[in-house]
mmCIF file of C-alpha atoms in Angstrom:
data_model
loop_
_atom_site.group_PDB
_atom_site.id
_atom_site.type_symbol
_atom_site.label_atom_id
_atom_site.label_comp_id
_atom_site.label_asym_id
_atom_site.label_seq_id
_atom_site.Cartn_x
_atom_site.Cartn_y
_atom_site.Cartn_z
ATOM 1 C CA MET A 1 0.000 0.000 0.000
ATOM 2 C CA PRO A 2 1.410 3.425 -0.853
ATOM 3 C CA SER A 3 2.534 5.280 2.267
ATOM 4 C CA ASN A 4 0.158 8.194 1.600
ATOM 5 C CA VAL A 5 -2.968 6.000 1.761
ATOM 6 C CA PRO A 6 -3.961 5.350 5.385
ATOM 7 C CA ASP A 7 -4.881 1.804 6.308
ATOM 8 C CA PHE A 8 -8.278 0.871 7.769
ATOM 9 C CA ARG A 9 -7.123 0.969 11.392
ATOM 10 C CA THR A 10 -5.646 4.441 10.953
ATOM 11 C CA LEU A 11 -8.862 5.698 9.369
ATOM 12 C CA LEU A 12 -11.000 4.264 12.171
ATOM 13 C CA ARG A 13 -8.571 5.497 14.835
ATOM 14 C CA GLU A 14 -8.902 9.034 13.416
ATOM 15 C CA THR A 15 -12.713 8.852 13.217
ATOM 16 C CA LYS A 16 -14.455 11.231 15.613
ATOM 17 C CA LYS A 17 -18.199 10.522 15.270
ATOM 18 C CA SER A 18 -19.252 7.729 12.915
ATOM 19 C CA ALA A 19 -18.122 4.909 10.709
ATOM 20 C CA VAL A 20 -20.573 3.090 8.471
ATOM 21 C CA HIS A 21 -19.992 0.010 6.361
ATOM 22 C CA LEU A 22 -22.151 -1.150 3.442
ATOM 23 C CA GLU A 23 -21.720 -4.734 2.245
ATOM 24 C CA MET A 24 -23.494 -5.783 -0.950
ATOM 25 C CA ARG A 25 -22.026 -9.140 -1.987
ATOM 26 C CA ASP A 26 -23.641 -12.531 -1.461
ATOM 27 C CA GLN A 27 -20.294 -14.287 -1.270
ATOM 28 C CA TYR A 28 -16.898 -13.317 0.079
ATOM 29 C CA SER A 29 -13.971 -15.689 -0.223
ATOM 30 C CA VAL A 30 -11.244 -13.823 1.575
ATOM 31 C CA ALA A 31 -8.409 -16.056 2.677
ATOM 32 C CA ASP A 32 -8.505 -15.067 6.358
ATOM 33 C CA GLU A 33 -12.042 -16.502 6.682
ATOM 34 C CA ALA A 34 -11.468 -19.786 4.850
ATOM 35 C CA ASP A 35 -10.818 -21.934 7.927
ATOM 36 C CA GLN A 36 -13.733 -20.494 9.918
ATOM 37 C CA PHE A 37 -16.118 -20.895 6.970
ATOM 38 C CA ALA A 38 -15.014 -24.504 6.471
ATOM 39 C CA ALA A 39 -15.518 -25.208 10.189
ATOM 40 C CA TRP A 40 -18.985 -23.632 10.033
ATOM 41 C CA GLN A 41 -19.842 -25.770 7.002
ATOM 42 C CA ALA A 42 -18.771 -28.802 9.046
ATOM 43 C CA GLY A 43 -21.221 -27.822 11.804
ATOM 44 C CA HIS A 44 -19.134 -25.699 14.176
ATOM 45 C CA ARG A 45 -21.001 -22.711 15.657
ATOM 46 C CA TYR A 46 -19.820 -19.887 17.871
ATOM 47 C CA THR A 47 -21.814 -19.087 20.984
ATOM 48 C CA LEU A 48 -21.753 -16.195 23.421
ATOM 49 C CA GLU A 49 -20.241 -18.600 25.948
ATOM 50 C CA SER A 50 -17.312 -19.436 23.631
ATOM 51 C CA ARG A 51 -16.100 -15.826 23.532
ATOM 52 C CA ALA A 52 -12.442 -16.797 23.942
ATOM 53 C CA GLU A 53 -12.741 -18.694 20.667
ATOM 54 C CA TRP A 54 -14.130 -15.857 18.545
ATOM 55 C CA TRP A 55 -13.057 -12.611 20.223
ATOM 56 C CA HIS A 56 -10.252 -11.104 18.129
ATOM 57 C CA PRO A 57 -8.189 -7.902 18.210
ATOM 58 C CA PHE A 58 -10.700 -6.374 15.767
ATOM 59 C CA HIS A 59 -13.388 -6.663 18.457
ATOM 60 C CA ASP A 60 -11.124 -4.910 20.966
ATOM 61 C CA PHE A 61 -10.511 -2.172 18.415
ATOM 62 C CA VAL A 62 -14.267 -1.720 17.911
ATOM 63 C CA VAL A 63 -14.823 -1.541 21.682
ATOM 64 C CA GLU A 64 -12.047 1.053 21.981
ATOM 65 C CA THR A 65 -13.477 3.076 19.074
ATOM 66 C CA ILE A 66 -17.009 3.054 20.452
ATOM 67 C CA GLY A 67 -15.585 3.962 23.849
ATOM 68 C CA ARG A 68 -14.328 7.193 22.256
ATOM 69 C CA GLY A 69 -17.936 8.029 21.295
ATOM 70 C CA VAL A 70 -17.831 6.786 17.699
ATOM 71 C CA THR A 71 -20.925 5.011 16.360
ATOM 72 C CA ILE A 72 -20.253 2.040 14.074
ATOM 73 C CA ARG A 73 -23.086 0.832 11.857
ATOM 74 C CA ARG A 74 -22.981 -1.946 9.260
ATOM 75 C CA ALA A 75 -25.681 -2.721 6.687
ATOM 76 C CA ARG A 76 -25.782 -5.765 4.442
ATOM 77 C CA ILE A 77 -27.785 -6.090 1.239
ATOM 78 C CA VAL A 78 -28.462 -9.760 0.473
ATOM 79 C CA SER A 79 -30.250 -11.824 -2.140
ATOM 80 C CA GLU A 80 -32.997 -14.212 -1.067
ATOM 81 C CA PRO A 81 -32.883 -17.027 -0.576
ATOM 82 C CA VAL A 82 -29.564 -16.228 1.036
ATOM 83 C CA THR A 83 -26.358 -17.982 0.064
ATOM 84 C CA GLU A 84 -24.590 -20.413 2.342
ATOM 85 C CA TYR A 85 -21.970 -17.740 2.966
ATOM 86 C CA ILE A 86 -24.620 -15.260 4.149
ATOM 87 C CA ARG A 87 -26.028 -17.907 6.520
ATOM 88 C CA TYR A 88 -22.504 -18.313 7.891
ATOM 89 C CA GLU A 89 -22.058 -14.547 8.207
ATOM 90 C CA HIS A 90 -25.452 -14.165 9.885
ATOM 91 C CA SER A 91 -24.653 -16.937 12.383
ATOM 92 C CA HIS A 92 -21.710 -15.064 13.847
ATOM 93 C CA THR A 93 -22.852 -11.450 13.446
ATOM 94 C CA PHE A 94 -23.570 -11.474 17.176
ATOM 95 C CA THR A 95 -19.794 -11.194 17.654
ATOM 96 C CA ASN A 96 -19.740 -7.762 15.991
ATOM 97 C CA ILE A 97 -22.793 -6.722 17.996
ATOM 98 C CA ALA A 98 -21.106 -7.900 21.211
ATOM 99 C CA ALA A 99 -18.266 -5.489 20.414
ATOM 100 C CA GLY A 100 -20.756 -2.641 19.932
ATOM 101 C CA GLU A 101 -21.566 -2.466 16.228
ATOM 102 C CA GLN A 102 -25.141 -1.893 15.084
ATOM 103 C CA ILE A 103 -26.042 -4.187 12.172
ATOM 104 C CA ARG A 104 -28.996 -4.382 9.813
ATOM 105 C CA TRP A 105 -29.926 -6.543 6.817
ATOM 106 C CA LEU A 106 -31.817 -5.559 3.673
ATOM 107 C CA PRO A 107 -33.122 -8.050 1.117
ATOM 108 C CA ARG A 108 -31.968 -7.060 -2.370
ATOM 109 C CA SER A 109 -35.617 -7.138 -3.509
ATOM 110 C CA ARG A 110 -36.228 -4.113 -1.268
ATOM 111 C CA ALA A 111 -33.130 -2.247 -2.513
ATOM 112 C CA PHE A 112 -33.678 -2.334 -6.285
ATOM 113 C CA ASP A 113 -34.770 1.295 -6.486
ATOM 114 C CA LEU A 114 -31.899 2.738 -4.439
ATOM 115 C CA ALA A 115 -28.924 4.539 -5.958
ATOM 116 C CA LEU A 116 -25.964 2.510 -4.730
ATOM 117 C CA PRO A 117 -22.241 2.711 -5.486
ATOM 118 C CA GLY A 118 -20.712 -0.187 -7.381
ATOM 119 C CA ALA A 119 -18.667 -1.553 -4.481
ATOM 120 C CA ASP A 120 -18.779 -2.146 -0.736
ATOM 121 C CA PHE A 121 -17.439 0.739 1.294
ATOM 122 C CA TRP A 122 -16.603 2.224 4.663
ATOM 123 C CA LEU A 123 -17.535 5.873 5.239
ATOM 124 C CA PHE A 124 -15.680 7.696 8.018
ATOM 125 C CA ASP A 125 -17.213 10.816 9.604
ATOM 126 C CA SER A 126 -19.222 11.440 6.417
ATOM 127 C CA ARG A 127 -16.071 12.740 4.753
ATOM 128 C CA ILE A 128 -13.806 9.874 3.647
ATOM 129 C CA VAL A 129 -14.917 6.812 1.665
ATOM 130 C CA ARG A 130 -12.826 3.680 1.450
ATOM 131 C CA PHE A 131 -14.154 1.273 -1.184
ATOM 132 C CA ASN A 132 -13.502 -2.452 -0.813
ATOM 133 C CA LEU A 133 -12.868 -4.056 -4.183
ATOM 134 C CA PHE A 134 -13.311 -7.807 -4.720
ATOM 135 C CA THR A 135 -12.887 -10.232 -7.591
ATOM 136 C CA GLY A 136 -15.911 -12.043 -8.997
ATOM 137 C CA ASP A 137 -15.012 -14.962 -6.723
ATOM 138 C CA GLY A 138 -15.069 -12.759 -3.623
ATOM 139 C CA GLU A 139 -11.324 -12.430 -2.971
ATOM 140 C CA TRP A 140 -9.676 -9.055 -2.377
ATOM 141 C CA ALA A 141 -9.083 -7.457 -5.794
ATOM 142 C CA ASP A 142 -6.869 -4.600 -4.669
ATOM 143 C CA PRO A 143 -5.176 -4.700 -1.275
ATOM 144 C CA ARG A 144 -4.945 -0.896 -1.296
ATOM 145 C CA ASN A 145 -8.661 -0.425 -1.946
ATOM 146 C CA VAL A 146 -9.780 2.993 -3.162
ATOM 147 C CA LEU A 147 -9.915 6.051 -0.915
ATOM 148 C CA THR A 148 -11.654 9.332 -1.748
ATOM 149 C CA GLU A 149 -12.839 12.547 -0.164
ATOM 150 C CA GLU A 150 -14.532 13.706 -3.388
ATOM 151 C CA PRO A 151 -17.713 15.463 -2.151
ATOM 152 C CA ALA A 152 -20.012 13.969 -4.813
ATOM 153 C CA ILE A 153 -18.858 10.421 -4.023
ATOM 154 C CA VAL A 154 -19.042 10.986 -0.268
ATOM 155 C CA ASP A 155 -22.583 12.327 -0.746
ATOM 156 C CA LEU A 156 -23.608 9.308 -2.878
ATOM 157 C CA CYS A 157 -22.272 6.899 -0.246
ATOM 158 C CA THR A 158 -23.849 8.828 2.635
ATOM 159 C CA ARG A 159 -27.263 8.877 0.942
ATOM 160 C CA ALA A 160 -26.968 5.237 -0.124
ATOM 161 C CA PHE A 161 -26.067 4.004 3.338
ATOM 162 C CA GLU A 162 -28.818 6.002 5.065
ATOM 163 C CA ALA A 163 -31.433 4.803 2.556
ATOM 164 C CA VAL A 164 -30.386 1.187 3.125
ATOM 165 C CA TRP A 165 -30.275 1.667 6.905
ATOM 166 C CA GLU A 166 -33.774 3.141 6.962
ATOM 167 C CA ARG A 167 -35.258 0.146 5.098
ATOM 168 C CA ALA A 168 -33.136 -2.582 6.662
ATOM 169 C CA THR A 169 -34.118 -4.966 9.434
ATOM 170 C CA PRO A 170 -32.118 -5.043 12.689
ATOM 171 C CA HIS A 171 -30.005 -8.182 12.985
ATOM 172 C CA GLU A 172 -32.017 -9.673 15.841
ATOM 173 C CA ASP A 173 -35.190 -9.554 13.694
ATOM 174 C CA PHE A 174 -33.693 -10.745 10.400
ATOM 175 C CA LYS A 175 -34.145 -14.448 9.729
ATOM 176 C CA VAL A 176 -32.113 -16.386 7.186
#
């Protein structure tokens, strides 16, 4: 990654009020999830009681960030019926919620009339957008991602996220 492009942790560490994340893929195949996904497919499930097994430094970072007064919201647009990957993701979303994130789900059939950017993104303090680019198979396409403060793009992402959030169902009420 070029030295002038801050990494995700730096961006979140510098966030003062809010970070929002919009996920729009039905399948991710990132290497760092492969073992957990395979275990889930074999029947393994996380529980609140097995916190030592699933609590990671990312969760600590979220707790620390929220402790500074930052709100973290995540919305996921999914096709129905959901893919096996989305069932896996849904089954352990409680881990993100335990760290303090707010998470909602929106069926793609209820998002067809929304203006959405062409890639997943994080939006920090409604001023910086970091797009997450993936290959068709769901692997990271560009480890640097794409970062912008262009007002028109920030506005598109802000409006898109808020429109999705307004329509989406809170995690505890969304059934897969």
